[in-house]
Structures are given as C-alpha cells and as structure tokens.
Tab-separated table of C-alpha atoms in Angstrom:
chain	number	residue	atom	x	y	z
W	86	MET	CA	-284.177	12.736	-64.709
W	87	THR	CA	-282.466	16.089	-65.178
W	88	THR	CA	-283.123	16.961	-61.552
W	89	ALA	CA	-281.772	13.630	-60.372
W	90	ARG	CA	-278.620	14.029	-62.472
W	91	SER	CA	-278.026	17.564	-61.325
W	92	ARG	CA	-277.306	16.213	-57.849
W	93	LEU	CA	-273.863	15.080	-59.000
W	94	THR	CA	-271.218	17.699	-59.570
W	95	PRO	CA	-269.396	17.549	-62.927
W	96	GLU	CA	-266.193	16.589	-61.062
W	97	ARG	CA	-267.992	13.731	-59.351
W	98	GLU	CA	-269.378	12.551	-62.707
W	99	VAL	CA	-265.911	12.529	-64.271
W	100	GLU	CA	-264.608	10.548	-61.284
W	101	LEU	CA	-267.431	8.071	-61.642
W	102	PHE	CA	-267.016	7.607	-65.402
W	103	ASP	CA	-263.271	7.158	-64.955
W	104	ALA	CA	-263.932	4.397	-62.450
W	105	VAL	CA	-266.376	2.687	-64.844
W	106	LEU	CA	-263.830	2.727	-67.676
W	107	ALA	CA	-261.051	1.526	-65.377
W	108	LEU	CA	-263.200	-1.438	-64.291
W	109	LEU	CA	-264.120	-2.144	-67.905
W	110	ARG	CA	-260.417	-2.406	-68.769
W	111	GLU	CA	-259.695	-4.589	-65.776
W	112	VAL	CA	-262.479	-7.163	-65.968
W	113	GLY	CA	-264.366	-6.586	-69.226
W	114	TYR	CA	-267.988	-5.578	-69.645
W	115	SER	CA	-269.596	-8.839	-68.727
W	116	ALA	CA	-267.860	-9.149	-65.351
W	117	LEU	CA	-268.331	-5.465	-64.510
W	118	THR	CA	-271.012	-5.164	-61.853
W	119	MET	CA	-272.921	-2.193	-60.510
W	120	ASP	CA	-271.767	-3.407	-57.073
W	121	ALA	CA	-268.131	-2.988	-58.119
W	122	VAL	CA	-268.801	0.488	-59.535
W	123	ALA	CA	-270.594	1.467	-56.335
W	124	ALA	CA	-267.764	0.127	-54.163
W	125	ARG	CA	-265.005	1.786	-56.138
W	126	THR	CA	-266.730	5.160	-56.336
W	127	ARG	CA	-268.193	5.004	-52.816
W	128	SER	CA	-271.662	5.585	-54.139
W	129	SER	CA	-274.761	3.569	-53.457
W	130	LYS	CA	-276.136	1.236	-56.095
W	131	ALA	CA	-279.463	3.017	-55.721
W	132	THR	CA	-277.805	6.273	-56.807
W	133	LEU	CA	-276.217	4.604	-59.829
W	134	TYR	CA	-279.527	3.105	-60.955
W	135	ARG	CA	-281.407	6.330	-60.297
W	136	GLN	CA	-278.917	8.347	-62.321
W	137	TRP	CA	-278.259	5.976	-65.216
W	138	GLY	CA	-281.002	3.415	-65.211
W	139	SER	CA	-278.922	0.361	-66.062
W	140	LYS	CA	-275.423	-0.979	-66.503
W	141	PRO	CA	-275.432	-0.635	-70.331
W	142	GLN	CA	-276.626	2.967	-70.031
W	143	LEU	CA	-273.987	3.801	-67.445
W	144	VAL	CA	-271.179	2.246	-69.504
W	145	ALA	CA	-272.391	3.834	-72.753
W	146	THR	CA	-272.521	7.243	-71.053
W	147	ALA	CA	-269.041	6.760	-69.571
W	148	LEU	CA	-267.738	5.955	-73.063
W	149	GLN	CA	-269.404	8.983	-74.616
W	150	ARG	CA	-268.070	11.274	-71.924
W	151	CYS	CA	-264.513	10.052	-71.858
W	152	PRO	CA	-262.251	12.786	-73.182
W	153	PRO	CA	-261.460	12.448	-76.903
W	154	HIS	CA	-257.869	11.749	-77.886
W	155	GLY	CA	-257.618	15.326	-79.014
W	156	ASP	CA	-258.165	16.885	-82.386
W	157	ILE	CA	-254.940	16.199	-84.078
W	158	ASP	CA	-254.001	18.739	-86.676
W	159	ILE	CA	-251.460	16.984	-88.790
W	160	ASP	CA	-250.191	17.885	-92.222
W	161	THR	CA	-246.572	16.946	-92.711
W	162	GLY	CA	-246.715	16.938	-96.496
W	163	SER	CA	-246.286	13.175	-96.966
W	164	LEU	CA	-248.404	10.107	-96.272
W	165	ARG	CA	-245.616	8.435	-94.339
W	166	GLY	CA	-244.969	11.596	-92.332
W	167	ASP	CA	-248.670	11.964	-91.498
W	168	PHE	CA	-249.020	8.364	-90.334
W	169	HIS	CA	-245.942	8.593	-88.163
W	170	ALA	CA	-247.181	11.902	-86.743
W	171	LEU	CA	-250.555	10.301	-85.921
W	172	LEU	CA	-248.765	7.580	-83.968
W	173	SER	CA	-246.562	10.034	-82.129
W	174	HIS	CA	-249.711	11.556	-80.641
W	175	SER	CA	-250.546	8.497	-78.615
W	176	ASP	CA	-248.099	6.920	-76.233
W	177	ASP	CA	-247.744	3.246	-75.345
W	178	ALA	CA	-249.675	3.611	-72.084
W	179	GLN	CA	-252.617	5.149	-73.959
W	180	MET	CA	-252.539	2.365	-76.556
W	181	LYS	CA	-252.560	-0.276	-73.833
W	182	GLN	CA	-255.573	1.410	-72.240
W	183	ASP	CA	-257.445	1.604	-75.533
W	184	SER	CA	-256.588	-2.004	-76.291
W	185	GLU	CA	-257.934	-3.134	-72.916
W	186	LEU	CA	-261.055	-1.053	-73.312
W	187	ILE	CA	-261.937	-2.440	-76.716
W	188	ARG	CA	-261.119	-5.974	-75.592
W	189	GLY	CA	-263.494	-5.510	-72.676
W	190	LEU	CA	-266.275	-4.399	-75.032
W	191	PHE	CA	-265.781	-6.839	-77.888
W	192	GLN	CA	-268.602	-9.200	-76.965
W	193	ALA	CA	-270.832	-6.576	-75.370
W	194	VAL	CA	-271.069	-4.258	-78.377
W	195	HIS	CA	-272.510	-7.162	-80.294
W	196	GLU	CA	-275.245	-7.573	-77.710
W	197	ASP	CA	-276.129	-3.998	-76.886
W	198	ARG	CA	-276.841	-1.430	-79.553
W	199	ASP	CA	-276.204	1.596	-77.295
W	200	LEU	CA	-272.763	0.298	-76.444
W	201	TYR	CA	-271.995	-0.406	-80.091
W	202	GLU	CA	-272.985	3.118	-80.995
W	203	ALA	CA	-271.032	4.657	-78.128
W	204	LEU	CA	-267.901	2.776	-79.195
W	205	GLN	CA	-268.426	3.844	-82.804
W	206	GLU	CA	-269.012	7.448	-81.888
W	207	ARG	CA	-266.176	7.696	-79.425
W	208	PHE	CA	-263.409	5.521	-80.891
W	209	ILE	CA	-264.046	3.935	-84.255
W	210	GLY	CA	-265.642	6.908	-86.020
W	211	PRO	CA	-262.976	9.475	-85.043
W	212	GLU	CA	-260.230	7.021	-86.027
W	213	ILE	CA	-261.821	6.522	-89.452
W	214	SER	CA	-262.199	10.298	-89.928
W	215	ARG	CA	-258.554	10.937	-89.105
W	216	LEU	CA	-257.376	8.205	-91.475
W	217	THR	CA	-259.697	9.406	-94.223
W	218	GLU	CA	-258.351	12.954	-93.946
W	219	VAL	CA	-254.744	11.801	-94.100
W	220	VAL	CA	-255.379	9.516	-97.074
W	221	ASP	CA	-257.504	12.072	-98.939
W	222	ARG	CA	-254.669	14.574	-98.718
W	223	ALA	CA	-252.263	11.960	-100.078
W	224	VAL	CA	-254.667	11.392	-102.983
W	225	ALA	CA	-254.754	15.149	-103.619
W	226	ARG	CA	-250.935	15.218	-103.646
W	227	GLY	CA	-250.862	12.280	-106.066
W	228	GLU	CA	-249.198	9.899	-103.595
W	229	VAL	CA	-252.194	7.545	-103.569
W	230	ARG	CA	-254.228	6.634	-106.641
W	231	SER	CA	-257.798	7.866	-106.238
W	232	ASP	CA	-259.145	4.436	-107.239
W	233	ASN	CA	-256.841	2.455	-104.923
W	234	PRO	CA	-259.192	-0.091	-103.259
W	235	ALA	CA	-257.079	-0.025	-100.062
W	236	ARG	CA	-258.405	3.493	-99.353
W	237	GLU	CA	-261.600	2.088	-97.852
W	238	LEU	CA	-259.639	-0.424	-95.829
W	239	ALA	CA	-257.280	1.901	-93.963
W	240	ALA	CA	-259.178	1.490	-90.684
W	241	HIS	CA	-259.333	-2.303	-91.050
W	242	MET	CA	-255.578	-2.393	-91.576
W	243	LEU	CA	-254.653	-0.192	-88.631
W	244	LEU	CA	-257.272	-1.279	-86.121
W	245	GLY	CA	-256.633	-4.848	-87.274
W	246	ALA	CA	-252.978	-4.555	-86.266
W	247	PHE	CA	-254.116	-3.032	-83.001
W	248	PHE	CA	-256.643	-5.802	-82.220
W	249	THR	CA	-254.489	-8.764	-83.251
W	250	ARG	CA	-251.261	-7.807	-81.491
W	251	GLU	CA	-252.367	-9.181	-78.134
W	252	ILE	CA	-254.082	-12.310	-79.403
W	253	ILE	CA	-251.310	-13.310	-81.838
W	254	ASP	CA	-248.201	-12.160	-79.984
W	255	ASP	CA	-249.354	-12.010	-76.384
W	256	GLN	CA	-248.304	-8.388	-75.975
W	257	PHE	CA	-249.985	-5.011	-76.188
W	258	PRO	CA	-249.777	-2.939	-79.359
W	259	ASP	CA	-247.180	-0.192	-78.995
W	260	ARG	CA	-245.664	2.510	-81.133
W	261	GLU	CA	-242.736	0.359	-82.288
W	262	PHE	CA	-245.069	-2.358	-83.576
W	263	LEU	CA	-247.551	-0.001	-85.216
W	264	THR	CA	-244.755	1.959	-86.902
W	265	ARG	CA	-243.427	-1.279	-88.353
W	266	TYR	CA	-246.932	-2.281	-89.473
W	267	ILE	CA	-247.549	1.100	-91.113
W	268	ASP	CA	-244.247	0.982	-92.987
W	269	SER	CA	-244.582	-2.676	-94.028
W	270	VAL	CA	-248.295	-3.004	-94.724
W	271	VAL	CA	-250.316	0.214	-94.740
W	272	LEU	CA	-248.028	2.362	-96.889
W	273	PRO	CA	-247.227	-0.326	-99.501
W	274	ALA	CA	-250.954	-1.082	-99.880
W	275	LEU	CA	-251.944	2.575	-100.174
W	276	GLU	CA	-249.064	3.493	-102.459
W	277	ALA	CA	-249.494	0.457	-104.735
X	49	MET	CA	-259.950	-38.882	-63.524
X	50	THR	CA	-259.519	-41.308	-66.421
X	51	THR	CA	-262.128	-43.609	-64.910
X	52	ALA	CA	-264.566	-40.751	-64.438
X	53	ARG	CA	-264.056	-39.583	-68.009
X	54	SER	CA	-264.481	-43.041	-69.445
X	55	ARG	CA	-268.129	-42.946	-68.397
X	56	LEU	CA	-268.937	-40.671	-71.332
X	57	THR	CA	-269.004	-42.205	-74.792
X	58	PRO	CA	-266.968	-40.370	-77.445
X	59	GLU	CA	-270.235	-39.444	-79.212
X	60	ARG	CA	-271.593	-37.933	-76.034
X	61	GLU	CA	-268.373	-35.979	-75.532
X	62	VAL	CA	-268.575	-34.538	-79.042
X	63	GLU	CA	-272.195	-33.556	-78.406
X	64	LEU	CA	-271.218	-31.885	-75.171
X	65	PHE	CA	-268.276	-29.976	-76.641
X	66	ASP	CA	-270.439	-28.833	-79.553
X	67	ALA	CA	-272.961	-27.437	-77.093
X	68	VAL	CA	-270.214	-25.620	-75.165
X	69	LEU	CA	-268.887	-23.976	-78.343
X	70	ALA	CA	-272.399	-23.074	-79.503
X	71	LEU	CA	-273.087	-21.357	-76.176
X	72	LEU	CA	-269.741	-19.604	-76.357
X	73	ARG	CA	-270.695	-18.152	-79.747
X	74	GLU	CA	-274.119	-17.132	-78.528
X	75	VAL	CA	-273.345	-15.426	-75.234
X	76	GLY	CA	-269.546	-15.187	-74.939
X	77	TYR	CA	-267.329	-16.795	-72.345
X	78	SER	CA	-268.179	-14.592	-69.415
X	79	ALA	CA	-271.939	-15.158	-69.649
X	80	LEU	CA	-271.577	-18.887	-70.325
X	81	THR	CA	-272.601	-20.785	-67.211
X	82	MET	CA	-272.209	-24.406	-66.209
X	83	ASP	CA	-275.980	-24.335	-65.588
X	84	ALA	CA	-276.593	-23.439	-69.224
X	85	VAL	CA	-274.252	-26.191	-70.436
X	86	ALA	CA	-275.987	-28.687	-68.147
X	87	ALA	CA	-279.439	-27.617	-69.352
X	88	ARG	CA	-278.557	-27.714	-73.022
X	89	THR	CA	-276.813	-31.065	-72.858
X	90	ARG	CA	-279.230	-32.568	-70.351
X	91	SER	CA	-276.405	-33.436	-68.011
X	92	SER	CA	-276.084	-32.630	-64.349
X	93	LYS	CA	-273.763	-29.875	-63.214
X	94	ALA	CA	-272.178	-32.413	-60.875
X	95	THR	CA	-271.196	-34.535	-63.872
X	96	LEU	CA	-269.696	-31.534	-65.663
X	97	TYR	CA	-267.604	-30.561	-62.653
X	98	ARG	CA	-266.570	-34.176	-61.996
X	99	GLN	CA	-265.449	-34.620	-65.586
X	100	TRP	CA	-263.811	-31.259	-66.271
X	101	GLY	CA	-263.199	-29.635	-62.923
X	102	SER	CA	-264.112	-26.068	-63.891
X	103	LYS	CA	-265.620	-23.875	-66.565
X	104	PRO	CA	-262.246	-22.749	-68.005
X	105	GLN	CA	-261.093	-26.378	-68.212
X	106	LEU	CA	-264.310	-27.469	-69.916
X	107	VAL	CA	-264.164	-24.636	-72.461
X	108	ALA	CA	-260.429	-25.132	-73.117
X	109	THR	CA	-261.030	-28.861	-73.681
X	110	ALA	CA	-263.964	-28.135	-75.996
X	111	LEU	CA	-261.736	-25.809	-78.027
X	112	GLN	CA	-258.920	-28.328	-78.234
X	113	ARG	CA	-261.298	-31.068	-79.333
X	114	CYS	CA	-263.213	-29.137	-81.947
X	115	PRO	CA	-262.426	-30.561	-85.371
X	116	PRO	CA	-259.653	-28.675	-87.199
X	117	HIS	CA	-260.577	-26.818	-90.363
X	118	GLY	CA	-258.860	-29.544	-92.303
X	119	ASP	CA	-255.350	-29.832	-93.559
X	120	ILE	CA	-255.500	-27.821	-96.689
X	121	ASP	CA	-253.092	-28.901	-99.326
X	122	ILE	CA	-252.815	-25.931	-101.603
X	123	ASP	CA	-250.212	-25.158	-104.207
X	124	THR	CA	-251.630	-23.263	-107.143
X	125	GLY	CA	-248.289	-21.864	-108.301
X	126	SER	CA	-248.983	-18.222	-107.427
X	127	LEU	CA	-249.375	-16.234	-104.215
X	128	ARG	CA	-252.683	-14.791	-105.323
X	129	GLY	CA	-253.928	-18.218	-106.377
X	130	ASP	CA	-252.923	-19.752	-103.049
X	131	PHE	CA	-254.635	-17.035	-100.995
X	132	HIS	CA	-257.830	-17.327	-103.004
X	133	ALA	CA	-257.702	-21.112	-102.667
X	134	LEU	CA	-257.285	-20.795	-98.875
X	135	LEU	CA	-260.412	-18.659	-98.732
X	136	SER	CA	-262.401	-21.015	-100.915
X	137	HIS	CA	-261.909	-23.689	-98.252
X	138	SER	CA	-264.004	-21.906	-95.698
X	139	ASP	CA	-267.534	-20.794	-96.407
X	140	ASP	CA	-269.330	-17.741	-95.040
X	141	ALA	CA	-271.191	-19.754	-92.389
X	142	GLN	CA	-267.904	-21.141	-91.067
X	143	MET	CA	-266.367	-17.653	-90.997
X	144	LYS	CA	-269.333	-16.306	-89.072
X	145	GLN	CA	-268.966	-19.131	-86.539
X	146	ASP	CA	-265.239	-18.511	-86.118
X	147	SER	CA	-265.822	-14.795	-85.784
X	148	GLU	CA	-268.410	-15.371	-83.056
X	149	LEU	CA	-266.174	-17.833	-81.255
X	150	ILE	CA	-263.182	-15.513	-81.159
X	151	ARG	CA	-265.357	-12.572	-80.149
X	152	GLY	CA	-266.702	-14.656	-77.287
X	153	LEU	CA	-263.165	-15.437	-76.112
X	154	PHE	CA	-261.510	-12.055	-76.609
X	155	GLN	CA	-261.612	-10.966	-72.971
X	156	ALA	CA	-261.379	-14.457	-71.480
X	157	VAL	CA	-258.108	-15.459	-73.168
X	158	HIS	CA	-256.510	-12.486	-71.494
X	159	GLU	CA	-257.612	-13.742	-68.092
X	160	ASP	CA	-257.084	-17.471	-68.384
X	161	ARG	CA	-253.835	-18.940	-69.647
X	162	ASP	CA	-255.341	-22.340	-70.547
X	163	LEU	CA	-257.926	-20.668	-72.743
X	164	TYR	CA	-255.292	-18.500	-74.401
X	165	GLU	CA	-253.229	-21.563	-75.163
X	166	ALA	CA	-256.208	-23.539	-76.432
X	167	LEU	CA	-257.126	-20.710	-78.803
X	168	GLN	CA	-253.527	-20.438	-79.980
X	169	GLU	CA	-253.189	-24.154	-80.507
X	170	ARG	CA	-256.512	-24.626	-82.219
X	171	PHE	CA	-257.032	-21.450	-84.286
X	172	ILE	CA	-254.226	-18.925	-84.299
X	173	GLY	CA	-251.273	-21.325	-84.631
X	174	PRO	CA	-252.692	-23.346	-87.557
X	175	GLU	CA	-253.648	-20.117	-89.349
X	176	ILE	CA	-250.114	-18.775	-88.965
X	177	SER	CA	-248.638	-22.071	-90.213
X	178	ARG	CA	-250.824	-22.083	-93.309
X	179	LEU	CA	-249.961	-18.480	-94.129
X	180	THR	CA	-246.258	-19.078	-93.517
X	181	GLU	CA	-246.249	-22.052	-95.896
X	182	VAL	CA	-248.005	-20.091	-98.637
X	183	VAL	CA	-245.710	-17.083	-98.253
X	184	ASP	CA	-242.533	-19.176	-98.001
X	185	ARG	CA	-243.400	-20.827	-101.320
X	186	ALA	CA	-243.915	-17.391	-102.880
X	187	VAL	CA	-240.466	-16.395	-101.594
X	188	ALA	CA	-238.990	-19.541	-103.141
X	189	ARG	CA	-240.669	-18.664	-106.464
X	190	GLY	CA	-239.314	-15.111	-106.267
X	191	GLU	CA	-242.756	-13.508	-105.953
X	192	VAL	CA	-242.001	-12.141	-102.487
X	193	ARG	CA	-238.661	-10.668	-101.438
X	194	SER	CA	-237.108	-12.759	-98.678
X	195	ASP	CA	-236.475	-9.631	-96.595
X	196	ASN	CA	-239.963	-8.170	-97.042
X	197	PRO	CA	-240.966	-7.086	-93.496
X	198	ALA	CA	-244.645	-7.825	-94.247
X	199	ARG	CA	-243.822	-11.563	-94.175
X	200	GLU	CA	-244.025	-11.632	-90.382
X	201	LEU	CA	-247.245	-9.661	-90.433
X	202	ALA	CA	-249.354	-11.878	-92.703
X	203	ALA	CA	-251.427	-13.191	-89.790
X	204	HIS	CA	-251.946	-9.691	-88.367
X	205	MET	CA	-253.197	-8.522	-91.749
X	206	LEU	CA	-255.620	-11.364	-92.358
X	207	LEU	CA	-256.874	-11.948	-88.829
X	208	GLY	CA	-257.027	-8.170	-88.455
X	209	ALA	CA	-259.450	-7.933	-91.366
X	210	PHE	CA	-261.408	-10.791	-89.842
X	211	PHE	CA	-261.617	-9.208	-86.358
X	212	THR	CA	-262.391	-5.648	-87.458
X	213	ARG	CA	-265.123	-6.391	-89.992
X	214	GLU	CA	-267.855	-6.664	-87.380
X	215	ILE	CA	-266.742	-3.796	-85.158
X	216	ILE	CA	-266.116	-1.341	-88.016
X	217	ASP	CA	-268.827	-2.317	-90.489
X	218	ASP	CA	-271.380	-4.072	-88.325
X	219	GLN	CA	-271.320	-7.212	-90.440
X	220	PHE	CA	-269.591	-10.567	-90.316
X	221	PRO	CA	-266.460	-11.183	-92.362
X	222	ASP	CA	-267.280	-13.165	-95.490
X	223	ARG	CA	-265.459	-14.426	-98.551
X	224	GLU	CA	-266.284	-11.359	-100.667
X	225	PHE	CA	-264.790	-9.008	-98.085
X	226	LEU	CA	-261.693	-11.098	-97.381
X	227	THR	CA	-261.030	-11.555	-101.100
X	228	ARG	CA	-261.146	-7.790	-101.533
X	229	TYR	CA	-258.849	-7.329	-98.533
X	230	ILE	CA	-256.343	-9.884	-99.822
X	231	ASP	CA	-256.251	-8.271	-103.260
X	232	SER	CA	-256.067	-4.695	-101.962
X	233	VAL	CA	-253.890	-5.035	-98.874
X	234	VAL	CA	-252.198	-8.398	-98.345
X	235	LEU	CA	-250.862	-8.964	-101.863
X	236	PRO	CA	-249.623	-5.385	-102.431
X	237	ALA	CA	-247.807	-5.471	-99.055
X	238	LEU	CA	-246.225	-8.872	-99.682
X	239	GLU	CA	-245.340	-8.152	-103.292
X	240	ALA	CA	-243.914	-4.691	-102.563
C-alpha cells in the first residue's frame, strides 16, 4: 500500500483531494462517483481504487488531509470580543464552502463510520475545542458562571445557526448573520 | 393526469407515501430509487412514473401529504410553560423520524426547488408559525421585550439544536435534550 501511494507526488495528492472536496460540495456524497473524480483529476479509476480502496476511504482521507482553518490564537479579554474575533477569521466564501461540505456529508456520516470520524476530527472537534477555550477563559474572568448549563451547548448553538441558515432562510450563513446570532443568542445564554 | 391518479384508492396512496417517507429516512433522498419504492409497495415502476412523473415529484407529493403534527393549541400562560408543552406534544420516536427525514433531504432540497418548498410548507413553516405564536404571546404578556433580536431567531435556535444533536453527539435529539436546550439557551436569549 505504501509503495502504491508513493507513486503520487504530494502536490498531486493535494490536487486530487481538492477535487474530491469540490465535487462533494457540488453534488453531495451520495451523487459523487469515482468516475467523476477520475474525470476531473485526469486519473484512471483503477489508480483511485488502488490508492484508496473505496469511495468512503477516498473521501475520508480527503477530509482528513484538507488544511485546517488555522490555529487561531485569540484572547481579546472579553467573551464578546473573542467570539467576534473568531468570526473575523473566516470569510463568507469559506463559510459557504464549509456549509456546502457539511450539507453534502449530512446523510453519509450517518451511514459510514469513517466519514463520521473524519468530519468530527477535521471540523466538529476543532470547532468545539475553540469554543471551549473561549468560554473557559470567560468563566475564569467571571463573565460566565461556571455552572451555566449553556456552556456545554455552545457548539450546538453556533453550528445550529450555521446549519439552519440555508434550510430556514434559503441563503448561506455569513458573517453578518452569525454576528447577529452570537450577539442575540449565544452571549445572552452564556452570560445569563 | 387526474384520470390516471384516480386509479389509486386514497388508502393505497397513503400506503405508498408512507413507504416513500420510510425509504427516505432509511437511505436518504439520493439513494432512494423508484425501483426500491416499487418493490416495497408492490407496484410497477411504470405506475409510479405514470402517476407522479418523476422521483422528485413523488417525494415532494409524499412530503406534502404526510399528516401534519397536529394543530397544537397551547396557552399555558408562560413562555417556559408553552415551550415545554410544545415539546410534550412530540415523543422521542417522532423526533427521531423527523430528524432522519430532514437528514435524508438536506442535500436534495438544495438541488430541487419542489422538494425545498415541500419541506418548507410541511415542516419548517409550521414550526416557525408555532414558535412565532408562542413568542408573540410572551411579548404581549411582557415576558419578552418586543425589540429582542432573538425573536427572529427562535426557529434557528430550536431547529439548530435538533439538527446538530446527531452530528455533534452521535445521538438523536430527544425530549430530555431539547428541554435542556430550551431552558439553557432559548429562554435566556428570549428573556434577556
């Protein structure tokens, strides 16, 4: 397996994974075919199967390899400042891409454990860690009560706003909307 | 078209739509095939196409025809009471079914306008109306400020909790979780 993989250059791998994620955003997991990946990347299907074994393995690997949003080192001194700073690190185009990606995986992660874990590891987990850090610091500063039950629900609030924007309002989540949601929902709940 | 449709009894139609929605929950929209619907309902694919024209039309019709959750007439006299009463009208099995249904449609509603509208009309719209009624009464009672910006976000909060439960925590939303979310997030934001 290692020998087979080593035939692709790292640059070629990145190109291939980018194409997989782009297709995932465009058509969703279920409609993504190895034929389409092969066509878009000008590889043969045989190569794809030899290198990654199967569609779920290829997509899970592409998810794991896609560059993280960046370690954001934020400490503005207030909960509101930290949340706004978090948002300012991702632009509207990035949010649209993430929204499309998660939409494309929503059904699939339920059906394939590797995909679920890749999504957790790559998107959900890091998001939870960042929120936990920000909220823990606010607890330490006395801005949030340590026993506030909303602490455990920070990710549900924020990702919830992210996931529902398209289905309720027929538009992608963007910074304007998430800022409004943070100010109107997340902060009042955490500071209650 | 009317003549063709009239060949199915109403009971048979209900049976058929139930099977379509059950398949949708099981495999999601993209993997749902007319073959599978035909097999499960013991109809011919020709009949399905003659009656409904296409898979999106059949699924959209099945959504529109599925019995509403019931007009809930709730007025407990408090915002908290009303939210808890709303929850008590749907049991955990129903929530699991709704969660599966929406998961199965998440990508498809983006791609097909009829499906998007059927989901809006049948699930999202009624949910928003119920929440708006409950919150408007709380405003009239003085429990919620009329200019509270969280008023417009009630559906994002609640449906957000509903949609994220599975992807964050790997379990279906249930009454215990939503009660906790309402008490910790929705009420503090609306009563801020």
